[in-house]
Amino acid sequence: MKLRKIAARAFGVVSIAVATIVGTSGIASAAPAPAAGLWGLNGGQIPVVGQHAWCNGVVDMYFDTDPTRPAHGTITLVSRGMNGADPDWSANPKCKVDFTIIWYDGVFPFHHTVKVPTEFGVEPGETVTTEINPGSGLIYLTAGATYIDTDTWGFVPQYSYPASGYFLIP
């Protein structure tokens, strides 16, 4: 009988301690932060060849979540600077790339696609941001530039090695 009383008191103390810790670290103190997850081989780096004058460069992809907005995420594409090779590049130093962002639900094998048009110049640090709504839970996220237009199924002169990874969405 004494053992039951000790176990019940210990359980009560532990549950009060857990409730206090969880209650004091609530959503009000949360801020957008990188999503909890695991990037693939190339991290968030996307080497790309664009649509204008053989333009090329590297674009970094960041994926952030905000606990105050569950089931949402923010993708930010940041250019490290683009280069070109033709006289056309000298006349217009802008690299047009249409990124395709795809995420797969971790529970059901359904996927969703968003097309993000970008135009980066020579200077590093140019950014393009887009919001996605993958839902809460585990997702597989991939982003890159493909040579097939997802709207018309036509050829687009661009290509990249995709960045991908698994992430937990609050």
mmCIF file of C-alpha atoms in Angstrom:
data_model
loop_
_atom_site.group_PDB
_atom_site.id
_atom_site.type_symbol
_atom_site.label_atom_id
_atom_site.label_comp_id
_atom_site.label_asym_id
_atom_site.label_seq_id
_atom_site.Cartn_x
_atom_site.Cartn_y
_atom_site.Cartn_z
ATOM 1 C CA MET A 1 0.000 0.000 0.000
ATOM 2 C CA LYS A 2 2.862 2.370 0.807
ATOM 3 C CA LEU A 3 4.429 1.731 -2.593
ATOM 4 C CA ARG A 4 1.239 2.825 -4.349
ATOM 5 C CA LYS A 5 1.139 6.100 -2.397
ATOM 6 C CA ILE A 6 4.790 6.831 -3.221
ATOM 7 C CA ALA A 7 4.241 6.064 -6.906
ATOM 8 C CA ALA A 8 1.087 8.223 -7.029
ATOM 9 C CA ARG A 9 2.875 11.159 -5.376
ATOM 10 C CA ALA A 10 5.877 10.807 -7.704
ATOM 11 C CA PHE A 11 3.562 10.747 -10.717
ATOM 12 C CA GLY A 12 1.768 13.855 -9.447
ATOM 13 C CA VAL A 13 5.027 15.770 -8.896
ATOM 14 C CA VAL A 14 6.350 14.827 -12.339
ATOM 15 C CA SER A 15 3.101 15.786 -14.082
ATOM 16 C CA ILE A 16 3.025 19.188 -12.322
ATOM 17 C CA ALA A 17 6.654 19.816 -13.308
ATOM 18 C CA VAL A 18 5.970 18.916 -16.938
ATOM 19 C CA ALA A 19 2.839 21.099 -17.032
ATOM 20 C CA THR A 20 4.811 24.039 -15.597
ATOM 21 C CA ILE A 21 7.602 23.695 -18.152
ATOM 22 C CA VAL A 22 5.217 23.332 -21.088
ATOM 23 C CA GLY A 23 3.024 26.191 -19.862
ATOM 24 C CA THR A 24 5.890 28.661 -19.495
ATOM 25 C CA SER A 25 7.381 27.885 -22.913
ATOM 26 C CA GLY A 26 4.198 28.386 -24.892
ATOM 27 C CA ILE A 27 3.558 29.604 -28.415
ATOM 28 C CA ALA A 28 3.692 33.272 -27.418
ATOM 29 C CA SER A 29 7.495 33.124 -27.206
ATOM 30 C CA ALA A 30 7.893 31.245 -30.488
ATOM 31 C CA ALA A 31 9.393 32.858 -33.586
ATOM 32 C CA PRO A 32 9.993 31.720 -37.152
ATOM 33 C CA ALA A 33 12.954 29.386 -37.292
ATOM 34 C CA PRO A 34 14.482 26.873 -39.694
ATOM 35 C CA ALA A 35 12.256 23.835 -40.011
ATOM 36 C CA ALA A 36 13.302 20.772 -38.068
ATOM 37 C CA GLY A 37 14.496 18.306 -40.618
ATOM 38 C CA LEU A 38 17.257 16.685 -42.574
ATOM 39 C CA TRP A 39 18.583 18.007 -45.896
ATOM 40 C CA GLY A 40 19.800 15.674 -48.629
ATOM 41 C CA LEU A 41 23.321 15.429 -50.066
ATOM 42 C CA ASN A 42 23.720 19.011 -51.262
ATOM 43 C CA GLY A 43 22.006 20.669 -48.309
ATOM 44 C CA GLY A 44 19.934 23.591 -49.483
ATOM 45 C CA GLN A 45 22.249 24.500 -52.385
ATOM 46 C CA ILE A 46 20.823 24.402 -55.914
ATOM 47 C CA PRO A 47 23.353 24.715 -58.761
ATOM 48 C CA VAL A 48 21.381 25.982 -61.761
ATOM 49 C CA VAL A 49 21.648 26.771 -65.472
ATOM 50 C CA GLY A 50 19.043 29.361 -66.454
ATOM 51 C CA GLN A 51 17.065 30.394 -69.511
ATOM 52 C CA HIS A 52 19.111 33.391 -70.728
ATOM 53 C CA ALA A 53 22.576 33.403 -72.346
ATOM 54 C CA TRP A 54 23.724 30.182 -70.637
ATOM 55 C CA CYS A 55 23.437 31.924 -67.287
ATOM 56 C CA ASN A 56 24.445 29.859 -64.287
ATOM 57 C CA GLY A 57 25.072 30.081 -60.572
ATOM 58 C CA VAL A 58 24.109 28.699 -57.181
ATOM 59 C CA VAL A 59 20.873 29.434 -55.331
ATOM 60 C CA ASP A 60 20.498 28.633 -51.625
ATOM 61 C CA MET A 61 17.119 27.410 -50.393
ATOM 62 C CA TYR A 62 15.949 27.997 -46.820
ATOM 63 C CA PHE A 63 12.807 26.509 -45.308
ATOM 64 C CA ASP A 64 11.355 28.172 -42.205
ATOM 65 C CA THR A 65 8.316 27.377 -40.087
ATOM 66 C CA ASP A 66 6.495 29.476 -37.525
ATOM 67 C CA PRO A 67 4.827 27.742 -34.548
ATOM 68 C CA THR A 68 2.249 30.530 -34.385
ATOM 69 C CA ARG A 69 1.113 29.520 -37.909
ATOM 70 C CA PRO A 70 0.802 25.732 -37.854
ATOM 71 C CA ALA A 71 0.766 23.803 -41.138
ATOM 72 C CA HIS A 72 2.545 26.649 -43.004
ATOM 73 C CA GLY A 73 6.101 27.107 -44.211
ATOM 74 C CA THR A 74 8.170 29.794 -45.910
ATOM 75 C CA ILE A 75 10.655 28.988 -48.659
ATOM 76 C CA THR A 76 13.326 31.571 -49.395
ATOM 77 C CA LEU A 77 15.561 31.328 -52.469
ATOM 78 C CA VAL A 78 18.768 33.391 -52.165
ATOM 79 C CA SER A 79 21.089 33.899 -55.144
ATOM 80 C CA ARG A 80 24.856 33.761 -54.740
ATOM 81 C CA GLY A 81 25.180 35.757 -57.966
ATOM 82 C CA MET A 82 24.697 34.663 -61.566
ATOM 83 C CA ASN A 83 27.073 34.589 -64.540
ATOM 84 C CA GLY A 84 26.479 34.490 -68.287
ATOM 85 C CA ALA A 85 28.474 33.764 -71.423
ATOM 86 C CA ASP A 86 27.044 35.625 -74.449
ATOM 87 C CA PRO A 87 26.831 39.224 -75.652
ATOM 88 C CA ASP A 88 23.170 38.886 -74.677
ATOM 89 C CA TRP A 89 24.331 38.626 -71.060
ATOM 90 C CA SER A 90 26.202 41.935 -71.342
ATOM 91 C CA ALA A 91 23.052 43.604 -72.642
ATOM 92 C CA ASN A 92 20.746 42.070 -70.008
ATOM 93 C CA PRO A 93 22.531 40.468 -67.003
ATOM 94 C CA LYS A 94 19.437 38.764 -65.559
ATOM 95 C CA CYS A 95 19.084 34.995 -65.201
ATOM 96 C CA LYS A 96 15.481 33.782 -65.472
ATOM 97 C CA VAL A 97 14.786 30.457 -63.735
ATOM 98 C CA ASP A 98 11.410 28.878 -62.990
ATOM 99 C CA PHE A 99 11.817 26.768 -59.855
ATOM 100 C CA THR A 100 9.442 23.919 -59.160
ATOM 101 C CA ILE A 101 8.783 23.181 -55.485
ATOM 102 C CA ILE A 102 7.175 19.830 -54.692
ATOM 103 C CA TRP A 103 6.252 18.390 -51.310
ATOM 104 C CA TYR A 104 4.976 14.957 -50.474
ATOM 105 C CA ASP A 105 2.820 14.294 -47.434
ATOM 106 C CA GLY A 106 4.461 11.902 -44.997
ATOM 107 C CA VAL A 107 1.203 10.107 -44.201
ATOM 108 C CA PHE A 108 -0.472 9.846 -47.605
ATOM 109 C CA PRO A 109 1.604 9.716 -50.797
ATOM 110 C CA PHE A 110 0.001 12.829 -52.287
ATOM 111 C CA HIS A 111 2.138 15.597 -53.722
ATOM 112 C CA HIS A 112 1.627 19.280 -54.320
ATOM 113 C CA THR A 113 3.514 21.508 -56.757
ATOM 114 C CA VAL A 114 4.222 25.242 -56.771
ATOM 115 C CA LYS A 115 5.988 27.057 -59.595
ATOM 116 C CA VAL A 116 8.182 29.982 -58.467
ATOM 117 C CA PRO A 117 9.488 32.258 -61.249
ATOM 118 C CA THR A 118 12.731 34.061 -60.390
ATOM 119 C CA GLU A 119 15.056 36.500 -62.098
ATOM 120 C CA PHE A 120 18.468 36.918 -60.441
ATOM 121 C CA GLY A 121 21.243 39.289 -61.421
ATOM 122 C CA VAL A 122 25.007 39.394 -60.944
ATOM 123 C CA GLU A 123 24.878 40.658 -57.354
ATOM 124 C CA PRO A 124 24.611 37.999 -54.619
ATOM 125 C CA GLY A 125 21.888 38.207 -52.002
ATOM 126 C CA GLU A 126 18.796 38.716 -54.172
ATOM 127 C CA THR A 127 15.888 36.802 -52.628
ATOM 128 C CA VAL A 128 12.524 35.404 -53.636
ATOM 129 C CA THR A 129 10.129 34.160 -50.946
ATOM 130 C CA THR A 130 7.030 32.006 -51.254
ATOM 131 C CA GLU A 131 4.586 30.540 -48.751
ATOM 132 C CA ILE A 132 3.467 26.918 -48.841
ATOM 133 C CA ASN A 133 0.784 25.095 -46.873
ATOM 134 C CA PRO A 134 1.965 21.486 -46.509
ATOM 135 C CA GLY A 135 -0.065 20.681 -43.381
ATOM 136 C CA SER A 136 1.286 19.538 -40.047
ATOM 137 C CA GLY A 137 3.522 16.533 -39.728
ATOM 138 C CA LEU A 138 6.274 14.976 -41.810
ATOM 139 C CA ILE A 139 6.847 16.082 -45.417
ATOM 140 C CA TYR A 140 9.408 15.405 -48.128
ATOM 141 C CA LEU A 141 10.308 18.681 -49.828
ATOM 142 C CA THR A 142 12.248 19.085 -53.072
ATOM 143 C CA ALA A 143 13.015 22.154 -55.203
ATOM 144 C CA GLY A 144 14.814 22.639 -58.476
ATOM 145 C CA ALA A 145 14.635 23.850 -62.064
ATOM 146 C CA THR A 146 13.407 21.284 -64.559
ATOM 147 C CA TYR A 147 13.573 21.414 -68.341
ATOM 148 C CA ILE A 148 9.874 20.504 -68.602
ATOM 149 C CA ASP A 149 7.294 23.234 -68.030
ATOM 150 C CA THR A 150 4.813 21.902 -65.465
ATOM 151 C CA ASP A 151 1.960 23.913 -67.013
ATOM 152 C CA THR A 152 2.330 23.201 -70.739
ATOM 153 C CA TRP A 153 4.641 20.161 -70.721
ATOM 154 C CA GLY A 154 6.878 22.051 -73.172
ATOM 155 C CA PHE A 155 10.679 22.321 -73.209
ATOM 156 C CA VAL A 156 12.314 25.071 -71.120
ATOM 157 C CA PRO A 157 16.097 25.649 -71.535
ATOM 158 C CA GLN A 158 17.021 25.407 -67.853
ATOM 159 C CA TYR A 159 18.168 22.721 -65.430
ATOM 160 C CA SER A 160 19.439 22.231 -61.883
ATOM 161 C CA TYR A 161 20.424 19.614 -59.376
ATOM 162 C CA PRO A 162 17.535 19.637 -56.892
ATOM 163 C CA ALA A 163 17.726 20.289 -53.158
ATOM 164 C CA SER A 164 15.565 18.019 -51.030
ATOM 165 C CA GLY A 165 14.962 16.795 -47.508
ATOM 166 C CA TYR A 166 12.529 15.573 -44.858
ATOM 167 C CA PHE A 167 10.982 18.137 -42.512
ATOM 168 C CA LEU A 168 8.587 18.282 -39.558
ATOM 169 C CA ILE A 169 5.924 20.969 -39.784
ATOM 170 C CA PRO A 170 4.299 22.172 -36.520
#
